[in-house]
mmCIF file of C-alpha atoms and ligand atoms in Angstrom:
data_model
loop_
_atom_site.group_PDB
_atom_site.id
_atom_site.type_symbol
_atom_site.label_atom_id
_atom_site.label_comp_id
_atom_site.label_asym_id
_atom_site.label_seq_id
_atom_site.Cartn_x
_atom_site.Cartn_y
_atom_site.Cartn_z
ATOM 1 C CA MET A 70 9.171 -61.912 -57.211
ATOM 2 C CA GLU A 71 8.161 -60.411 -60.572
ATOM 3 C CA ARG A 72 5.360 -58.834 -58.651
ATOM 4 C CA ILE A 73 7.939 -56.892 -56.594
ATOM 5 C CA ALA A 74 9.552 -55.408 -59.718
ATOM 6 C CA ALA A 75 6.136 -54.456 -61.101
ATOM 7 C CA ASN A 76 5.126 -52.852 -57.799
ATOM 8 C CA LEU A 77 8.354 -50.853 -57.720
ATOM 9 C CA ARG A 78 7.742 -49.583 -61.253
ATOM 10 C CA GLU A 79 4.249 -48.522 -60.308
ATOM 11 C CA ILE A 80 5.334 -46.775 -57.102
ATOM 12 C CA ASN A 81 8.250 -44.977 -58.740
ATOM 13 C CA GLY A 82 5.809 -43.747 -61.393
ATOM 14 C CA ARG A 83 3.484 -42.436 -58.711
ATOM 15 C CA ILE A 84 6.385 -40.775 -56.896
ATOM 16 C CA ARG A 85 7.412 -39.044 -60.147
ATOM 17 C CA ALA A 86 3.851 -37.882 -60.729
ATOM 18 C CA ALA A 87 3.507 -36.554 -57.176
ATOM 19 C CA CYS A 88 6.786 -34.644 -57.606
ATOM 20 C CA GLU A 89 5.551 -33.161 -60.890
ATOM 21 C CA ARG A 90 2.241 -32.130 -59.345
ATOM 22 C CA SER A 91 4.042 -30.309 -56.571
ATOM 23 C CA GLY A 92 6.787 -28.802 -58.709
ATOM 24 C CA ARG A 93 9.579 -30.736 -57.033
ATOM 25 C CA PRO A 94 12.493 -32.547 -58.663
ATOM 26 C CA VAL A 95 12.119 -36.314 -58.389
ATOM 27 C CA ALA A 96 15.650 -36.475 -56.948
ATOM 28 C CA ASP A 97 14.212 -34.803 -53.820
ATOM 29 C CA VAL A 98 12.448 -37.997 -52.800
ATOM 30 C CA GLU A 99 14.039 -41.217 -51.577
ATOM 31 C CA LEU A 100 11.995 -44.412 -51.593
ATOM 32 C CA VAL A 101 12.827 -46.541 -48.549
ATOM 33 C CA ALA A 102 11.560 -50.057 -49.269
ATOM 34 C CA VAL A 103 10.370 -51.402 -45.910
ATOM 35 C CA SER A 104 11.331 -55.085 -45.887
ATOM 36 C CA LYS A 105 10.500 -55.938 -42.268
ATOM 37 C CA THR A 106 8.921 -59.416 -41.960
ATOM 38 C CA PHE A 107 9.933 -60.266 -45.555
ATOM 39 C CA PRO A 108 12.805 -62.638 -46.320
ATOM 40 C CA ALA A 109 16.196 -61.793 -47.786
ATOM 41 C CA ASP A 110 15.007 -63.240 -51.130
ATOM 42 C CA ALA A 111 12.409 -60.496 -51.389
ATOM 43 C CA VAL A 112 15.041 -57.834 -50.706
ATOM 44 C CA ALA A 113 17.297 -59.430 -53.312
ATOM 45 C CA ALA A 114 14.484 -59.307 -55.878
ATOM 46 C CA ALA A 115 13.816 -55.634 -55.188
ATOM 47 C CA TYR A 116 17.526 -54.848 -55.299
ATOM 48 C CA ALA A 117 17.840 -56.657 -58.637
ATOM 49 C CA ALA A 118 14.946 -54.513 -59.891
ATOM 50 C CA GLY A 119 16.950 -51.397 -59.073
ATOM 51 C CA GLN A 120 15.841 -50.515 -55.532
ATOM 52 C CA PRO A 121 18.930 -49.658 -53.430
ATOM 53 C CA VAL A 122 17.537 -48.598 -50.014
ATOM 54 C CA PHE A 123 15.685 -50.767 -47.496
ATOM 55 C CA GLY A 124 14.075 -50.150 -44.128
ATOM 56 C CA GLU A 125 14.073 -52.571 -41.198
ATOM 57 C CA SER A 126 12.534 -52.130 -37.782
ATOM 58 C CA ARG A 127 14.146 -54.863 -35.687
ATOM 59 C CA GLN A 128 17.871 -55.337 -35.284
ATOM 60 C CA GLN A 129 17.627 -59.101 -34.673
ATOM 61 C CA GLU A 130 15.574 -59.577 -37.822
ATOM 62 C CA ALA A 131 17.701 -57.285 -39.969
ATOM 63 C CA GLU A 132 21.123 -58.648 -39.093
ATOM 64 C CA PRO A 133 20.870 -62.016 -40.896
ATOM 65 C CA LYS A 134 19.398 -60.314 -43.993
ATOM 66 C CA ILE A 135 22.152 -57.728 -44.043
ATOM 67 C CA ALA A 136 24.704 -60.535 -43.744
ATOM 68 C CA VAL A 137 23.538 -62.352 -46.894
ATOM 69 C CA LEU A 138 22.799 -59.390 -49.141
ATOM 70 C CA PRO A 139 25.357 -57.461 -51.236
ATOM 71 C CA SER A 140 27.253 -54.837 -49.264
ATOM 72 C CA ALA A 141 26.040 -52.177 -51.725
ATOM 73 C CA VAL A 142 22.520 -52.525 -50.309
ATOM 74 C CA ARG A 143 21.823 -49.518 -48.079
ATOM 75 C CA TRP A 144 19.879 -49.906 -44.828
ATOM 76 C CA HIS A 145 17.727 -47.490 -42.857
ATOM 77 C CA PHE A 146 16.506 -48.298 -39.364
ATOM 78 C CA ILE A 147 12.845 -47.260 -39.096
ATOM 79 C CA GLY A 148 11.785 -48.970 -35.862
ATOM 80 C CA ARG A 149 11.706 -47.937 -32.254
ATOM 81 C CA VAL A 150 15.326 -47.584 -31.162
ATOM 82 C CA GLN A 151 16.304 -49.367 -27.970
ATOM 83 C CA ARG A 152 19.265 -47.738 -26.320
ATOM 84 C CA ASN A 153 21.012 -51.043 -25.627
ATOM 85 C CA LYS A 154 20.794 -52.008 -29.321
ATOM 86 C CA LEU A 155 22.357 -48.847 -30.704
ATOM 87 C CA ARG A 156 25.923 -50.120 -30.587
ATOM 88 C CA LYS A 157 24.896 -52.983 -32.877
ATOM 89 C CA LEU A 158 22.707 -50.827 -35.105
ATOM 90 C CA LEU A 159 25.044 -47.984 -35.930
ATOM 91 C CA PRO A 160 27.598 -49.912 -38.007
ATOM 92 C CA HIS A 161 24.898 -51.369 -40.293
ATOM 93 C CA PHE A 162 22.405 -48.571 -40.799
ATOM 94 C CA GLU A 163 23.306 -45.344 -42.595
ATOM 95 C CA VAL A 164 20.120 -43.601 -41.450
ATOM 96 C CA ILE A 165 18.232 -43.964 -38.152
ATOM 97 C CA HIS A 166 14.663 -42.643 -38.492
ATOM 98 C CA GLY A 167 13.489 -42.976 -34.893
ATOM 99 C CA ILE A 168 15.548 -40.792 -32.551
ATOM 100 C CA ASP A 169 12.750 -39.904 -30.155
ATOM 101 C CA SER A 170 14.360 -38.188 -27.151
ATOM 102 C CA SER A 171 17.308 -36.003 -26.223
ATOM 103 C CA LYS A 172 18.602 -38.811 -24.081
ATOM 104 C CA LEU A 173 18.640 -41.210 -27.026
ATOM 105 C CA ALA A 174 20.276 -38.567 -29.240
ATOM 106 C CA THR A 175 22.980 -38.072 -26.617
ATOM 107 C CA VAL A 176 23.661 -41.801 -26.351
ATOM 108 C CA ALA A 177 23.763 -42.124 -30.163
ATOM 109 C CA SER A 178 26.142 -39.191 -30.349
ATOM 110 C CA GLY A 179 28.520 -40.702 -27.787
ATOM 111 C CA LEU A 180 28.533 -44.082 -29.530
ATOM 112 C CA ALA A 181 28.990 -42.535 -32.976
ATOM 113 C CA VAL A 182 32.040 -40.641 -31.774
ATOM 114 C CA GLU A 183 33.420 -43.735 -30.041
ATOM 115 C CA LEU A 184 32.907 -45.904 -33.147
ATOM 116 C CA GLY A 185 34.165 -43.265 -35.568
ATOM 117 C CA LEU A 186 30.812 -43.155 -37.383
ATOM 118 C CA ARG A 187 28.606 -40.280 -38.446
ATOM 119 C CA PRO A 188 25.079 -41.667 -38.792
ATOM 120 C CA GLN A 189 22.348 -39.612 -40.400
ATOM 121 C CA VAL A 190 19.343 -39.339 -38.125
ATOM 122 C CA PHE A 191 15.745 -38.194 -38.140
ATOM 123 C CA LEU A 192 14.146 -36.820 -34.987
ATOM 124 C CA GLN A 193 10.785 -38.531 -34.590
ATOM 125 C CA VAL A 194 7.868 -36.282 -33.703
ATOM 126 C CA ASN A 195 4.597 -37.423 -32.147
ATOM 127 C CA ILE A 196 2.707 -35.006 -34.354
ATOM 128 C CA GLY A 197 -0.747 -36.240 -33.334
ATOM 129 C CA GLY A 198 0.056 -36.255 -29.608
ATOM 130 C CA GLU A 199 -1.008 -39.890 -29.321
ATOM 131 C CA ALA A 200 -0.343 -41.741 -26.063
ATOM 132 C CA SER A 201 0.456 -44.930 -27.985
ATOM 133 C CA LYS A 202 3.191 -43.403 -30.154
ATOM 134 C CA GLY A 203 6.776 -42.503 -29.466
ATOM 135 C CA GLY A 204 8.463 -39.310 -30.500
ATOM 136 C CA PHE A 205 9.169 -35.786 -29.318
ATOM 137 C CA GLU A 206 6.232 -33.603 -28.423
ATOM 138 C CA PRO A 207 6.578 -30.550 -30.698
ATOM 139 C CA ASP A 208 7.067 -28.146 -27.742
ATOM 140 C CA VAL A 209 9.742 -30.314 -26.190
ATOM 141 C CA LEU A 210 11.583 -30.485 -29.492
ATOM 142 C CA GLY A 211 11.510 -26.691 -29.686
ATOM 143 C CA ALA A 212 13.131 -26.475 -26.271
ATOM 144 C CA GLU A 213 15.785 -29.106 -27.018
ATOM 145 C CA ILE A 214 16.588 -28.828 -30.737
ATOM 146 C CA ALA A 215 19.480 -26.386 -30.376
ATOM 147 C CA ALA A 216 21.309 -28.655 -27.922
ATOM 148 C CA ILE A 217 20.618 -31.728 -30.073
ATOM 149 C CA ALA A 218 21.931 -29.969 -33.167
ATOM 150 C CA ASP A 219 25.200 -29.301 -31.305
ATOM 151 C CA LEU A 220 25.834 -32.969 -30.489
ATOM 152 C CA PRO A 221 28.944 -34.324 -32.219
ATOM 153 C CA GLY A 222 28.931 -37.418 -34.422
ATOM 154 C CA LEU A 223 25.379 -37.122 -35.778
ATOM 155 C CA GLU A 224 24.156 -35.611 -39.019
ATOM 156 C CA ILE A 225 20.595 -34.510 -38.331
ATOM 157 C CA LEU A 226 18.633 -34.832 -41.566
ATOM 158 C CA GLY A 227 15.300 -33.605 -40.297
ATOM 159 C CA LEU A 228 12.019 -34.771 -38.795
ATOM 160 C CA MET A 229 10.118 -38.041 -39.065
ATOM 161 C CA THR A 230 6.552 -38.889 -38.137
ATOM 162 C CA ILE A 231 3.948 -41.627 -38.156
ATOM 163 C CA PRO A 232 0.643 -39.751 -38.207
ATOM 164 C CA PRO A 233 -2.545 -40.897 -36.485
ATOM 165 C CA ALA A 234 -4.376 -43.589 -38.437
ATOM 166 C CA GLY A 235 -7.163 -42.243 -40.621
ATOM 167 C CA PRO A 236 -9.773 -43.505 -43.052
ATOM 168 C CA ASP A 237 -7.896 -42.491 -46.204
ATOM 169 C CA ALA A 238 -4.743 -40.891 -47.570
ATOM 170 C CA GLU A 239 -6.198 -37.381 -47.523
ATOM 171 C CA SER A 240 -6.785 -37.561 -43.778
ATOM 172 C CA ALA A 241 -3.011 -37.742 -43.260
ATOM 173 C CA ARG A 242 -2.423 -34.503 -45.153
ATOM 174 C CA ARG A 243 -2.912 -32.146 -42.215
ATOM 175 C CA TRP A 244 -0.421 -34.099 -40.097
ATOM 176 C CA PHE A 245 2.176 -34.062 -42.857
ATOM 177 C CA ARG A 246 1.625 -30.352 -43.295
ATOM 178 C CA ARG A 247 1.941 -29.832 -39.566
ATOM 179 C CA LEU A 248 5.299 -31.645 -39.530
ATOM 180 C CA ARG A 249 6.561 -29.459 -42.380
ATOM 181 C CA GLU A 250 5.386 -26.308 -40.582
ATOM 182 C CA LEU A 251 7.065 -27.450 -37.368
ATOM 183 C CA ARG A 252 10.285 -27.990 -39.339
ATOM 184 C CA ASP A 253 10.029 -24.522 -40.912
ATOM 185 C CA ASP A 254 9.395 -22.991 -37.507
ATOM 186 C CA LEU A 255 12.320 -24.779 -35.830
ATOM 187 C CA GLN A 256 14.639 -23.696 -38.636
ATOM 188 C CA ALA A 257 13.506 -20.084 -38.417
ATOM 189 C CA ARG A 258 13.585 -19.799 -34.625
ATOM 190 C CA HIS A 259 16.678 -21.839 -33.791
ATOM 191 C CA GLY A 260 18.869 -21.495 -36.877
ATOM 192 C CA VAL A 261 19.102 -25.272 -37.297
ATOM 193 C CA ARG A 262 19.108 -27.094 -40.635
ATOM 194 C CA LEU A 263 16.425 -29.769 -41.038
ATOM 195 C CA PRO A 264 16.348 -30.375 -44.787
ATOM 196 C CA ALA A 265 14.536 -33.722 -44.830
ATOM 197 C CA LEU A 266 11.092 -35.000 -43.817
ATOM 198 C CA SER A 267 10.550 -38.756 -43.383
ATOM 199 C CA MET A 268 6.810 -39.215 -43.798
ATOM 200 C CA GLY A 269 4.399 -41.293 -45.847
ATOM 201 C CA MET A 270 3.815 -45.046 -46.030
ATOM 202 C CA SER A 271 2.048 -47.371 -48.502
ATOM 203 C CA GLY A 272 -1.345 -45.739 -48.053
ATOM 204 C CA ASP A 273 -0.359 -42.085 -48.188
ATOM 205 C CA TYR A 274 3.122 -41.553 -49.658
ATOM 206 C CA GLU A 275 1.806 -39.461 -52.558
ATOM 207 C CA VAL A 276 0.126 -37.040 -50.165
ATOM 208 C CA ALA A 277 3.312 -36.932 -48.083
ATOM 209 C CA ILE A 278 5.317 -35.942 -51.159
ATOM 210 C CA GLU A 279 2.817 -33.214 -52.017
ATOM 211 C CA GLU A 280 3.347 -31.855 -48.486
ATOM 212 C CA GLY A 281 7.137 -31.869 -48.718
ATOM 213 C CA GLY A 282 8.188 -35.410 -47.749
ATOM 214 C CA THR A 283 11.696 -36.382 -48.830
ATOM 215 C CA HIS A 284 11.819 -39.976 -47.519
ATOM 216 C CA VAL A 285 8.787 -42.213 -48.018
ATOM 217 C CA ARG A 286 8.798 -45.529 -46.137
ATOM 218 C CA VAL A 287 6.823 -48.000 -48.243
ATOM 219 C CA GLY A 288 6.452 -51.680 -47.334
ATOM 220 C CA SER A 289 3.283 -53.552 -48.184
ATOM 221 C CA ALA A 290 2.713 -51.750 -51.502
ATOM 222 C CA ILE A 291 6.025 -53.249 -52.664
ATOM 223 C CA PHE A 292 6.237 -56.610 -50.914
ATOM 224 C CA GLY A 293 2.593 -57.478 -50.243
ATOM 225 C CA GLY A 294 0.645 -57.844 -47.018
ATOM 226 C CA ARG A 295 2.378 -58.695 -43.765
ATOM 227 C CA MET A 296 1.045 -61.345 -41.385
ATOM 228 C CA VAL A 297 -1.273 -60.047 -38.715
ATOM 229 C CA GLY A 298 0.583 -59.282 -35.536
ATOM 230 C CA MET A 299 3.889 -58.762 -37.307
ATOM 231 C CA ASP A 300 3.128 -55.442 -38.875
ATOM 232 C CA ALA A 301 2.679 -53.240 -35.846
ATOM 233 C CA VAL A 302 3.635 -49.684 -36.653
ATOM 234 C CA THR A 303 4.348 -48.570 -33.124
ATOM 235 C CA GLY A 304 6.892 -45.844 -33.738
HETATM 236 C C1 PLP B 1753 6.047 -50.865 -41.219
HETATM 237 C C2 PLP B 1753 6.420 -49.435 -41.318
HETATM 238 C C3 PLP B 1753 6.294 -48.738 -42.534
HETATM 239 C C4 PLP B 1753 5.735 -49.346 -43.798
HETATM 240 O O1 PLP B 1753 4.360 -49.532 -43.708
HETATM 241 P P1 PLP B 1753 3.483 -49.947 -44.999
HETATM 242 O O2 PLP B 1753 2.128 -49.535 -44.646
HETATM 243 O O3 PLP B 1753 3.642 -51.412 -45.170
HETATM 244 O O4 PLP B 1753 4.035 -49.201 -46.150
HETATM 245 C C5 PLP B 1753 6.702 -47.417 -42.555
HETATM 246 N N1 PLP B 1753 7.199 -46.804 -41.465
HETATM 247 C C6 PLP B 1753 7.335 -47.446 -40.286
HETATM 248 C C7 PLP B 1753 7.897 -46.721 -39.123
HETATM 249 C C8 PLP B 1753 6.937 -48.769 -40.169
HETATM 250 O O5 PLP B 1753 7.067 -49.388 -38.991
#
């Protein structure tokens, strides 16, 4: 558990350095500590070390952790969102990173209004056009963003992506840049506000920050390796 505090110190130092390199204030970047597959004790240790925000990818796994941790802990949902789970998710998660279709956005909007909530959401983009990954195709998002932005009950923070796997951190840079350019283009052409970019994981969060990332989702670099078969990043 001391390891977790040391890892957090190291990562926060690297985040600060990446912000300095790119001339950005460190307050621009939120570290989301991805605690999927790790027990509530590990979250408690990170929280005690000063980390307030955690990411989970499965509602069934998250719920018992949320129940035993202090209510001041803040939760982001980073997994693939199943429509029939949204009603359970919305009350617990202040940010949903994986809204990947207009249909899902519409359902989330209706539920948010019904429940009197205003969740913050990221629209997930399949920036590499991979068959295995979820998310909006960039063209589709261009056609639908104006209608999505008009939906009541949702605060759209911006775009999220999981780039194609590559051999090293640098290989992710062009995908991160492409997401930022897509965001700039959508803002310019459709008059929407997309201030945030959720991109970067343990292997490439510094590059993501250099390319404009505002939310980095870091798991194994904080908590250690996950068991094989439990760490699928499917998006
Ligand atoms: C698991 C996961 C992460 C964290 O991955 P690490 O490589 O452990 O940092 C980030 N984002 C999503 C969507 C994930 O599923």
